[in-house]
Coordinates of C-alpha atoms in Angstrom, one line a residue:
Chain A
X1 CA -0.3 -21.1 17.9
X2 CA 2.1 -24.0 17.3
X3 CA 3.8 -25.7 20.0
X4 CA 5.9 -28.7 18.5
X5 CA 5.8 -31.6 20.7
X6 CA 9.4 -32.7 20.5
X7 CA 10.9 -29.8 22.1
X8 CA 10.9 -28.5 25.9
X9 CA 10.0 -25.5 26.9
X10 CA 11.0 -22.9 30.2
X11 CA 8.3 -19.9 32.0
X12 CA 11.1 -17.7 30.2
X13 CA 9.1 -18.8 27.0
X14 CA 12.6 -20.2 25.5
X15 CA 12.7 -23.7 23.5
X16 CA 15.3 -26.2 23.6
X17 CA 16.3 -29.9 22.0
X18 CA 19.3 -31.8 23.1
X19 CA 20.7 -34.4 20.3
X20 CA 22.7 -37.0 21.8
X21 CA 26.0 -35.2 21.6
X22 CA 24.8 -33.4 24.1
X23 CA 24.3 -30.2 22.3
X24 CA 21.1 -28.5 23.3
X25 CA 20.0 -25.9 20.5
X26 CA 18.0 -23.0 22.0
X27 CA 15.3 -20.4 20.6
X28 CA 12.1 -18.5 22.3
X29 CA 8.4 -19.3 21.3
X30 CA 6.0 -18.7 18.5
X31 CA 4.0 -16.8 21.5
X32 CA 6.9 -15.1 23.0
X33 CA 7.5 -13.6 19.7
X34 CA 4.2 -12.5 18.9
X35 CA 4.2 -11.0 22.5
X36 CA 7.1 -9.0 21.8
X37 CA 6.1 -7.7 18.1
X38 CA 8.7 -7.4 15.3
X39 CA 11.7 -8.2 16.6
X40 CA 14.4 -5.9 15.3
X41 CA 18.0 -6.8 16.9
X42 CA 19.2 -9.7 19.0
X43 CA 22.3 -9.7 21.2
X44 CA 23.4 -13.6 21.6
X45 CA 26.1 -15.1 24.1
X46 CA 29.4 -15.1 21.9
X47 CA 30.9 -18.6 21.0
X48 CA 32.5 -20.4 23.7
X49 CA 30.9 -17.8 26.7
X50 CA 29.7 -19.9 29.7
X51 CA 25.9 -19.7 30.3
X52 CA 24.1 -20.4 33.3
X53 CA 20.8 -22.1 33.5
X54 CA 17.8 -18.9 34.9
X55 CA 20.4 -15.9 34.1
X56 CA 20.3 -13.2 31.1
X57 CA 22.5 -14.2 28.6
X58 CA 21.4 -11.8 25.6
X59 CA 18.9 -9.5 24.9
X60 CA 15.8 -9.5 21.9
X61 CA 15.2 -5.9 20.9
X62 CA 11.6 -5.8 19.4
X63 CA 9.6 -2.1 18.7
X64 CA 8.4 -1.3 21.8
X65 CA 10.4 -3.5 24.4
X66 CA 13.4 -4.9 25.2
X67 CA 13.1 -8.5 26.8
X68 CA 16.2 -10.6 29.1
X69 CA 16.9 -13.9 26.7
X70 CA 17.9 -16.3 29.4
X71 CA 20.1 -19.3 28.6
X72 CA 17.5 -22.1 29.3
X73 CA 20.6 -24.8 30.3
X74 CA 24.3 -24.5 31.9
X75 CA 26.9 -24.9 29.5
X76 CA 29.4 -23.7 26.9
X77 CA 28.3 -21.9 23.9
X78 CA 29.1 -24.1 20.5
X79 CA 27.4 -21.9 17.9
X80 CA 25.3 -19.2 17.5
X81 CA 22.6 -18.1 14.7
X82 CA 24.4 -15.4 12.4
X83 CA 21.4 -15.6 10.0
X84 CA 19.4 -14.4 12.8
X85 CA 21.7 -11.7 14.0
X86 CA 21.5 -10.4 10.6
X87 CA 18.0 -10.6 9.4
X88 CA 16.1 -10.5 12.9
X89 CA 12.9 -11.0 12.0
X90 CA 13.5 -14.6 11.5
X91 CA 12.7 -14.8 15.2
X92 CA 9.4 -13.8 14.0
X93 CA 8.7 -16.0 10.9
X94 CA 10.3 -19.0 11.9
X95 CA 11.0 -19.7 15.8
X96 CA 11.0 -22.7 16.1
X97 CA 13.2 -23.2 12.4
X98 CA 15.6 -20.9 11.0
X99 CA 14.8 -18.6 13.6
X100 CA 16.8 -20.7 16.4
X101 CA 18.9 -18.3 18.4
X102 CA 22.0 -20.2 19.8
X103 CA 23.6 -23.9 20.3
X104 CA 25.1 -25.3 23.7
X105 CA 27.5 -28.4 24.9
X106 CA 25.4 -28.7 28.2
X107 CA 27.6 -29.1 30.8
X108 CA 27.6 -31.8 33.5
X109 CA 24.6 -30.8 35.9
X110 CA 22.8 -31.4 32.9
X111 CA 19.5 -30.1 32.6
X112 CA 17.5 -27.9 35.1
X113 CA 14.3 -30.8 35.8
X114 CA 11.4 -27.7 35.6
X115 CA 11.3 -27.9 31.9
X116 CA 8.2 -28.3 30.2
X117 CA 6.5 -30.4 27.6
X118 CA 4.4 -28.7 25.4
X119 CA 1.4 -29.8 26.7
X120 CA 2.7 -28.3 29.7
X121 CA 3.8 -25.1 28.0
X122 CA 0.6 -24.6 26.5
X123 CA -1.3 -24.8 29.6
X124 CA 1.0 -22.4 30.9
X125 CA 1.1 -19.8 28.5
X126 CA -3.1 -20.1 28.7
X127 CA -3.2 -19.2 32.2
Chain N
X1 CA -9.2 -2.4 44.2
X2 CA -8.8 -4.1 41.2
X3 CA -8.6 -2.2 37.8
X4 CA -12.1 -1.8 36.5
X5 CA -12.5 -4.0 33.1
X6 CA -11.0 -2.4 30.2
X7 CA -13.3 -0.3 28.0
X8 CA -14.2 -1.0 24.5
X9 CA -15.0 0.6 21.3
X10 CA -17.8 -0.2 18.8
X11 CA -14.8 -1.7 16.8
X12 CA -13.9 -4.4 19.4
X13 CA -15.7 -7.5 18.1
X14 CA -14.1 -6.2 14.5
X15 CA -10.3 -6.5 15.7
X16 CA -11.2 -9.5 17.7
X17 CA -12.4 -11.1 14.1
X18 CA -8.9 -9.9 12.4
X19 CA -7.1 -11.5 15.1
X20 CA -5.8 -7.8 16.7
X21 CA -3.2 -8.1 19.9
X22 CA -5.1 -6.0 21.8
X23 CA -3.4 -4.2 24.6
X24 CA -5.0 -2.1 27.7
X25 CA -4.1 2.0 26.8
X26 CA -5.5 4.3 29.1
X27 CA -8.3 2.3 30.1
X28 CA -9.5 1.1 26.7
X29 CA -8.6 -2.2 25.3
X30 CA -7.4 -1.1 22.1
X31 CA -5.7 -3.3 19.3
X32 CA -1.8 -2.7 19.2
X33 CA -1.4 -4.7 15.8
X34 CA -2.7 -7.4 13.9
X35 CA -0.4 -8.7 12.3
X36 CA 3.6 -7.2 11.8
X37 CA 3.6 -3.6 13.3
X38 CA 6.4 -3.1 10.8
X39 CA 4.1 -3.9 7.8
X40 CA 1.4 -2.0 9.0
X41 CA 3.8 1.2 9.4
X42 CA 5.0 0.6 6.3
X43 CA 1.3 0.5 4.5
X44 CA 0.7 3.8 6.1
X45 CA 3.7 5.6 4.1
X46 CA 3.5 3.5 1.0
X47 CA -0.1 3.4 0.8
X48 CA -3.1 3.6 3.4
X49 CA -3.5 2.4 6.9
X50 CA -7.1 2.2 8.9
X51 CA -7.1 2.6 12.7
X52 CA -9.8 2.5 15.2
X53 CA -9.0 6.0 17.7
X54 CA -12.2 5.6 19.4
X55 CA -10.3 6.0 23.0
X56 CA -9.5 9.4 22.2
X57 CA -12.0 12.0 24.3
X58 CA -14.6 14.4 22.6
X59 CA -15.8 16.8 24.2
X60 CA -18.4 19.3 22.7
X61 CA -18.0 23.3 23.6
X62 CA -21.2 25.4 22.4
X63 CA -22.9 28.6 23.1
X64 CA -22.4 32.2 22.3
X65 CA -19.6 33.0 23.8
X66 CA -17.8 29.2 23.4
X67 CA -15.0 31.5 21.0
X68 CA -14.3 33.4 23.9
X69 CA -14.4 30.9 26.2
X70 CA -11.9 28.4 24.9
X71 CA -9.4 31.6 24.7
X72 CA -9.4 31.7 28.1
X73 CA -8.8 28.1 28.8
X74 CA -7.0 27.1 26.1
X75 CA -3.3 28.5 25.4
X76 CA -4.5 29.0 21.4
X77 CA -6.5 31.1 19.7
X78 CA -9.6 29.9 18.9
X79 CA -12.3 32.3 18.8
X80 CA -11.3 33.1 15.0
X81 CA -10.9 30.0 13.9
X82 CA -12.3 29.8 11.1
X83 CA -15.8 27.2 10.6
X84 CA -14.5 23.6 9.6
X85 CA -10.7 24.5 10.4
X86 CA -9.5 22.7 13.1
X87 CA -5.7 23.3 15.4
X88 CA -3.4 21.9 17.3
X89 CA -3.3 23.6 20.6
X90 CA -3.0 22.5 24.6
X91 CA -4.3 23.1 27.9
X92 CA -2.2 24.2 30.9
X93 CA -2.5 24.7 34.6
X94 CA -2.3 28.4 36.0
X95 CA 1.9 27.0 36.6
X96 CA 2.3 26.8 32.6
X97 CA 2.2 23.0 32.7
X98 CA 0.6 21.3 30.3
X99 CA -2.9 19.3 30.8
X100 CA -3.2 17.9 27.9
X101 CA -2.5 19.0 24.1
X102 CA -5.5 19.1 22.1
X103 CA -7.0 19.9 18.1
X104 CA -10.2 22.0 18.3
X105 CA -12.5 21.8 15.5
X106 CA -14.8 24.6 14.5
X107 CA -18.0 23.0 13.6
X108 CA -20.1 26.1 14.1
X109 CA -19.6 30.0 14.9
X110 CA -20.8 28.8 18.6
X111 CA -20.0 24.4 18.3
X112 CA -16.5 23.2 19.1
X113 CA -15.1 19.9 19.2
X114 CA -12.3 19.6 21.5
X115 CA -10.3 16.2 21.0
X116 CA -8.0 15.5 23.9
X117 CA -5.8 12.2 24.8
X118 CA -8.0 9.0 26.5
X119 CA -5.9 9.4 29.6
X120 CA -6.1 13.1 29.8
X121 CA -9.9 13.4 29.4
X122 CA -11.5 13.6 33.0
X123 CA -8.8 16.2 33.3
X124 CA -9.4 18.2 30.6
X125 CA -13.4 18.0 31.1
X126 CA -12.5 19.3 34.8
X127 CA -10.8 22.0 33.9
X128 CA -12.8 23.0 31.1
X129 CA -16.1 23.0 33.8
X130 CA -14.1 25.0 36.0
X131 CA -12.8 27.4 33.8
X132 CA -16.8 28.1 33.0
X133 CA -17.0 30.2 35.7
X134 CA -14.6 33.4 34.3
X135 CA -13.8 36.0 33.6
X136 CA -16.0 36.3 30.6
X137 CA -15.4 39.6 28.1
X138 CA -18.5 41.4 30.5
X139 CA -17.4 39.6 33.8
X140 CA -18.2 36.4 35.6
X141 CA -18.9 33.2 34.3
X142 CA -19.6 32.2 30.4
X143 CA -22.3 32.1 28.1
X144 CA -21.0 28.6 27.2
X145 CA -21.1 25.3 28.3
X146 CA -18.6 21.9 27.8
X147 CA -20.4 18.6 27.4
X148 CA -18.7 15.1 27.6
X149 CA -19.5 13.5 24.2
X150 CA -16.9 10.6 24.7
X151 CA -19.8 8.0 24.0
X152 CA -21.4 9.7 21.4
X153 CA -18.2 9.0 18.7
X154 CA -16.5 6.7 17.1
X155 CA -13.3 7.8 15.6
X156 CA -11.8 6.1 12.9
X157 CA -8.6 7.2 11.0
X158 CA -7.5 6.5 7.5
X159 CA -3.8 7.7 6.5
X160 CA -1.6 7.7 4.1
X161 CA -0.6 8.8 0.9
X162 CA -3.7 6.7 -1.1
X163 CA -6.1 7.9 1.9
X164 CA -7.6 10.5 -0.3
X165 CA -8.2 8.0 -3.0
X166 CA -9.9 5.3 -0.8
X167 CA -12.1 7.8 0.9
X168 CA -13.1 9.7 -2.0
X169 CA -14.8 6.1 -3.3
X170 CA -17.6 6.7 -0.2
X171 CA -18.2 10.2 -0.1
X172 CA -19.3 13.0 -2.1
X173 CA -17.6 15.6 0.7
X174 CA -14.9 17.3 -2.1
X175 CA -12.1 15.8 -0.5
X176 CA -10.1 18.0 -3.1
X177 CA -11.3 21.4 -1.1
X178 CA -10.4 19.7 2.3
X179 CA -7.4 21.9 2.9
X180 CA -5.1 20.0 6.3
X181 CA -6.7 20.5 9.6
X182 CA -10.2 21.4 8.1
X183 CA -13.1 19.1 8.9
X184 CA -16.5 19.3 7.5
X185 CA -19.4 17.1 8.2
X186 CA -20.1 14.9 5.2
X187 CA -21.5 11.5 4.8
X188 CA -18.7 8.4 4.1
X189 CA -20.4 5.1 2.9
X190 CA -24.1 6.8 3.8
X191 CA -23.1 7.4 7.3
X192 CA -23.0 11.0 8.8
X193 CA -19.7 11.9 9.6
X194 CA -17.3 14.9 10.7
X195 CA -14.7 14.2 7.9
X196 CA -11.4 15.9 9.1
X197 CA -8.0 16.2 7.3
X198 CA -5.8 15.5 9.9
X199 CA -3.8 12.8 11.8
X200 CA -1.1 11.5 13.6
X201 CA 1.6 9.5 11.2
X202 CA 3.1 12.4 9.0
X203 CA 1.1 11.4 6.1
X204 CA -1.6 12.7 3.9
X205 CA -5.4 11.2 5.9
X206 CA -8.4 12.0 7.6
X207 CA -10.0 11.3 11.1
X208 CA -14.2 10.3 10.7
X209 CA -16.2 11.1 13.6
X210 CA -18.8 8.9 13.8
X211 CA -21.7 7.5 15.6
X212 CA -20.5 4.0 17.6
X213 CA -23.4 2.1 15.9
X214 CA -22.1 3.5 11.7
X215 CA -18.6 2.5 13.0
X216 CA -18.4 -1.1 11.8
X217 CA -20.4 -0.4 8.7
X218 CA -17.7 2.1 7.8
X219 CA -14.8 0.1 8.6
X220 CA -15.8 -2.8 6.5
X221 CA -16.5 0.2 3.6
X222 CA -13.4 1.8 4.1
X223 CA -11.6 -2.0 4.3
X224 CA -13.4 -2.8 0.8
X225 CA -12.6 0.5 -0.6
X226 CA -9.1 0.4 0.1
X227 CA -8.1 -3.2 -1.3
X228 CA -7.2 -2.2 -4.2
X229 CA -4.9 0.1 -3.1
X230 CA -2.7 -1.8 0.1
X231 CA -4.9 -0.1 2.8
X232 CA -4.7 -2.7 6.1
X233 CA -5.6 -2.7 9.6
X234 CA -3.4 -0.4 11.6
X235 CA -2.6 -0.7 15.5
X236 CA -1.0 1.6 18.3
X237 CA 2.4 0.0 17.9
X238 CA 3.0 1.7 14.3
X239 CA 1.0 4.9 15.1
X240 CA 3.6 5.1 17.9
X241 CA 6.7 4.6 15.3
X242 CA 5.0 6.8 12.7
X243 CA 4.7 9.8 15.0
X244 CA 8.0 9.5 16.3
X245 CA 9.3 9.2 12.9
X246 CA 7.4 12.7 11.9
X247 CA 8.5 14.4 15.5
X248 CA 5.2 15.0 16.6
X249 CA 5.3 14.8 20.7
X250 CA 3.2 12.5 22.7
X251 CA 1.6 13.2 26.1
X252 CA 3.4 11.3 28.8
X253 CA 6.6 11.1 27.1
X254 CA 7.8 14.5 25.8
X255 CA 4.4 16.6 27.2
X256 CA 3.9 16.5 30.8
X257 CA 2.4 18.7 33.9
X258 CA 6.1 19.6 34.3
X259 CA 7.1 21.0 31.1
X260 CA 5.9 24.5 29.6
X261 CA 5.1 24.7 25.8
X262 CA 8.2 26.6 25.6
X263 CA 10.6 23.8 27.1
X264 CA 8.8 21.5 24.9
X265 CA 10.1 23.6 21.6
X266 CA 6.0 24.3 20.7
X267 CA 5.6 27.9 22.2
X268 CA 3.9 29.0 19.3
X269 CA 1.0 27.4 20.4
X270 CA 0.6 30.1 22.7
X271 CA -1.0 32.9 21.3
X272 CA -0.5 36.1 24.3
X273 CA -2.0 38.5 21.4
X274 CA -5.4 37.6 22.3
X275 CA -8.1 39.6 24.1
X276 CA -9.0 38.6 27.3
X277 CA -6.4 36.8 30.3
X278 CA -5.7 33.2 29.7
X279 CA -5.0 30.7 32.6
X280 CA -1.4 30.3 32.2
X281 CA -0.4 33.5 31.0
X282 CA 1.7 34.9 33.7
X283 CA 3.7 31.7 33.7
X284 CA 4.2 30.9 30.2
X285 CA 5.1 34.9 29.6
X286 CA 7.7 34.1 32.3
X287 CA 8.7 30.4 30.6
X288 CA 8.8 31.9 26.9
X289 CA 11.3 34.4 28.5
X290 CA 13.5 31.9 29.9
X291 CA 13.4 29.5 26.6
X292 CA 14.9 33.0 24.7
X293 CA 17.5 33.6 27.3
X294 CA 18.3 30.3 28.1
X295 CA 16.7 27.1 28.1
X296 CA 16.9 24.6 30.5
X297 CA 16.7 21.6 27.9
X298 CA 16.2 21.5 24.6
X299 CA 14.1 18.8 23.2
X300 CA 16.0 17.4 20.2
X301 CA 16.1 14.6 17.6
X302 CA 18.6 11.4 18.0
X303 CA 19.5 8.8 15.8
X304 CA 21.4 5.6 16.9
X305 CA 24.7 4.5 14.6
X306 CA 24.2 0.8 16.1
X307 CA 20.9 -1.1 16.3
X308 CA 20.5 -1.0 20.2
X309 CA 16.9 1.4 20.9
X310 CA 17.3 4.3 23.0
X311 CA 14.2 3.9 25.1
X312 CA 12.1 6.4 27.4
X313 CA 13.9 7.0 30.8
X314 CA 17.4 5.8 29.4
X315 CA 20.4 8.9 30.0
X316 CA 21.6 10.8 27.1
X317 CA 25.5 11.5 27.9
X318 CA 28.3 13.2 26.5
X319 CA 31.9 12.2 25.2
X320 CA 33.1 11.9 29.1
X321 CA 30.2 9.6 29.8
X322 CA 28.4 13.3 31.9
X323 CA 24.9 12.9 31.8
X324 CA 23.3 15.9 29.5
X325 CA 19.8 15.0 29.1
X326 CA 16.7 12.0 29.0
X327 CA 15.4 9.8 26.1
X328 CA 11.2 10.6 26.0
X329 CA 10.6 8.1 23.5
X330 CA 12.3 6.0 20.9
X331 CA 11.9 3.3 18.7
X332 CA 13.6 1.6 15.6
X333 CA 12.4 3.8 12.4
X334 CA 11.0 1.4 9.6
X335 CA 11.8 4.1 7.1
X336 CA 15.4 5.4 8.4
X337 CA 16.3 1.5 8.9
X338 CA 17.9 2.8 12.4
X339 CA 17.3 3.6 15.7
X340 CA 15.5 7.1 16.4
X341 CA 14.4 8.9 19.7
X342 CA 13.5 12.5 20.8
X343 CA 15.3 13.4 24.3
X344 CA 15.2 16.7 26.1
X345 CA 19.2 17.4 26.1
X346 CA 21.3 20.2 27.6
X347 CA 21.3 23.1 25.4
X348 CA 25.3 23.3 24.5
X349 CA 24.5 19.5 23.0
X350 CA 21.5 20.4 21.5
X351 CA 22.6 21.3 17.8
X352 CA 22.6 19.1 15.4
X353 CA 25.8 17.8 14.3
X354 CA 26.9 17.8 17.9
X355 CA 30.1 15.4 18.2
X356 CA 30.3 12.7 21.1
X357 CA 26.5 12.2 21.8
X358 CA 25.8 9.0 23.4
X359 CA 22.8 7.1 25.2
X360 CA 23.5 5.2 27.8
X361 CA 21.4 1.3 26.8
X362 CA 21.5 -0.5 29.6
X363 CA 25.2 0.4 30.7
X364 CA 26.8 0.4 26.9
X365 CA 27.2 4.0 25.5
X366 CA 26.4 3.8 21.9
X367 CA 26.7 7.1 19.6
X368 CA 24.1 8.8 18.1
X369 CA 23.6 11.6 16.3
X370 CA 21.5 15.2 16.9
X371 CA 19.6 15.6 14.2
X372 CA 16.9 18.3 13.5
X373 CA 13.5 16.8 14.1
X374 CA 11.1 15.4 12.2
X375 CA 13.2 12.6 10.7
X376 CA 10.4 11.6 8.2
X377 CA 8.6 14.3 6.2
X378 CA 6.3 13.3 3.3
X379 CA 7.2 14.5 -0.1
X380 CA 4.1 17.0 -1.3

């Protein structure tokens, strides 16, 4: 299962990239997504809602389950993925492309340091 | 204690091979899809689906008076079933509650196969033994006895509407003359099997009883056979969504030790016109009095105007946020395109059309609608 090198990852099983504006563009894993099946609605922070680093800020609805998405930084919400919102299985066909979930202007605290590389994230999800 | 290792079937290196999430159910580790659930759902309405059900529990009732017996035990009437008709019917405690709902097969005018649900086996197999001992039609114990055949099957289940056409490519049984719940035994691909027309997705299929070591031979048949036609691999996760979507209940979620037949809007499974007493009868009498004059809940059909899922355990409420009843199971429907769930609601909310019906999703109530259930039937 693909884990691309150039992001980091969190044990929530989200993904995230920072560019150098400081805007950190989040999704969840290849094997997050085929844990949860077809996912069938996602409920994303709204535009300009405050997330905290660790706490729920949506929800992915998939068959059988309904699964916390937790905002993998601190910051203010810049964007989110209304491709996704309408056509959710993109979470399942592409998560780590077109299947990206939200964008955020990470605030000053910066990042939380227990991201992972995915060498990292692979070991973990292994265990 | 830790949990013992999960069983397998004869199947397991098979799914293994297609790549099958495989999930631990009842004790078995069974595969819950291989690829998208959704796509395999949608193979078993549009065209054919193949599914390994060798979890579920076999149990074999023979002797001369095995009729007579299973009347007693069971709340059905079996002893004139006909040979190679099967039925849906369930076992309950003296209390009316149900063990475990069940389809007998008649193989022979003293062989039935009783097929009950993985988790519910030991249970049924108990009270089956115990029930042995009376009253038979001449007093004491019958001229019968229950043996666990759980190792000695495979079962493997291909549904849909182009089953028929797939399976009739391996067998010379005459699938034509296989009227809905009859099984006869038959051979599929060379193999012996008991060849039933039944099934748990709404659609058109049969169940093959099998011996464990046929069982990969006649999946790889059936998987051949069926290329042609769209038939694919089939896990738990769809069978799930295409029994709700046909309203058929499932043990755990709308069946349980607490609920009668009756509460569970299937007393005519109980058949009282039979000779003999039945364990239950008293009780159910009593229930299917109180289900006529008035019914504690009412087990009824929802469908979601949003896209959140009702899930099992979540409140159903009315238009001033009361609570009137309990989601069993629900799911997003492939074929409806929205959310669908069976609840056991309060009876003055329980007719479809009701206005102001609501489930409570995790704090959020979002309408829905009563509908009359199934919410998928199969055009004939």
């Amino acid at each position: 299962m693909s884990t691309p090198e150039h992001l980091r990852y969190t044990k929530e099983h989200e993904w995230l990239t920072v560019a150098e504006n400081g805007v950190a563009t989040v999704g969840i894993t290849a094997y997050a997504a085929t844990a949860l099946g077809d996912v069938v609605y996602v409920q994303l922070p709204e535009t300009g809602a405050a997330v905290t680093a660790g706490e729920p800020c949506g929800e992915l609805e998939s068959t059988k389950s309904v699964s916390d998405l937790y905002a993998p930084v601190s910051g203010e919400v810049t964007e989110v993925n209304q491709e996704v919102v309408d056509d959710p299985a993109l979470v399942n066909s592409a998560p780590f492309a077109d299947g990206w979930l939200f964008r955020v202007r990470v605030d000053a605290a910066g990042e939380p340091d227990d991201l992972m590389s995915a060498a990292e994230y692979t070991a973990f999800t292994s265990e | 204690m830790t949990d013992p290792a999960p069983r397998t079937t004869a199947l397991d290196a098979v799914h293994r091979a297609l790549g099958a999430t495989l999930t631990d159910f009842a004790g078995w580790s069974m595969p819950l899809r291989y690829g998208s659930e959704r796509a395999e759902h949608t193979a078993v309405r549009e065209a054919a689906g193949l599914f390994d059900l060798s979890h579920m529990g076999e149990l074999t009732v023979m002797g001369a008076e095995a009729g007579a017996f299973l009347d007693h035990a069971l709340v059905g009437r079996l002893g004139t079933l006909a040979v190679g008709r099967a039925r849906y019917t369930m076992i309950c405690d003296a209390a009316g509650g149900i063990l475990d709902d069940l389809i007998v097969y008649r193989l022979a005018d003293d062989t039935f196969l009783v097929v009950a649900n993985a988790a519910n086996t030991p249970t049924v197999l108990d009270a089956l033994r115990a029930r042995l001992g009376g009253p038979a039609p001449a007093g004491g114990a019958f001229d019968a006895e229950v043996r666990d055949d759980r190792d000695a099957y495979a079962l493997i289940a291909v549904q849909g509407p182009a089953s028929p056409a797939v399976l009739g490519r391996l067998t010379d049984a005459d699938l034509a003359g296989l009227k809905y719940y009859a099984g006869l035994p038959g051979t599929v691909a060379g193999r012996p099997a008991l060849i039933a027309r039944t099934g748990y997705t709404g659609e058109d299929g049969f169940e093959l009883f099998c011996a464990p070591a046929d069982a990969e031979a006649l999946w790889h048949a059936l998987t051949e056979a069926g290329r042609e036609d769209g038939l694919v691999p089939c896990g738990l996760a769809c069978r799930d969504t295409l029994r709700l979507e046909a309203g058929m209940p499932l043990y755990g979620n709308e069946l349980s030790t607490s609920t009668t037949p009756f509460d569970a809007g299937l007393g005519r499974v109980v058949k009282f016109d039979k000779p003999g007493d039945f364990v239950g009868r008293d009780a159910l009498a009593a229930a299917a009095e109180r289900a006529e004059a008035e019914a504690p809940r009412v087990l009824v059909g929802l469908t979601g105007r949003g896209r959140r899922v009702p899930r099992a355990g979540y409140p159903v409420v009315d238009a001033s946020g009361t609570p009137i009843g309990l989601v069993t199971s629900g799911a997003p429907s492939p074929t409806l395109g929205r959310p669908i769930a069976m609840a056991y609601v309060d009876p003055a909310s329980a007719a479809p059309g009701t206005e102001g019906v609501a489930v409570d999703i995790r704090g959020a109530h979002e309408p829905h609608d009563v509908v009359a259930l199934p919410f998928y039937r199969r055009q004939k």
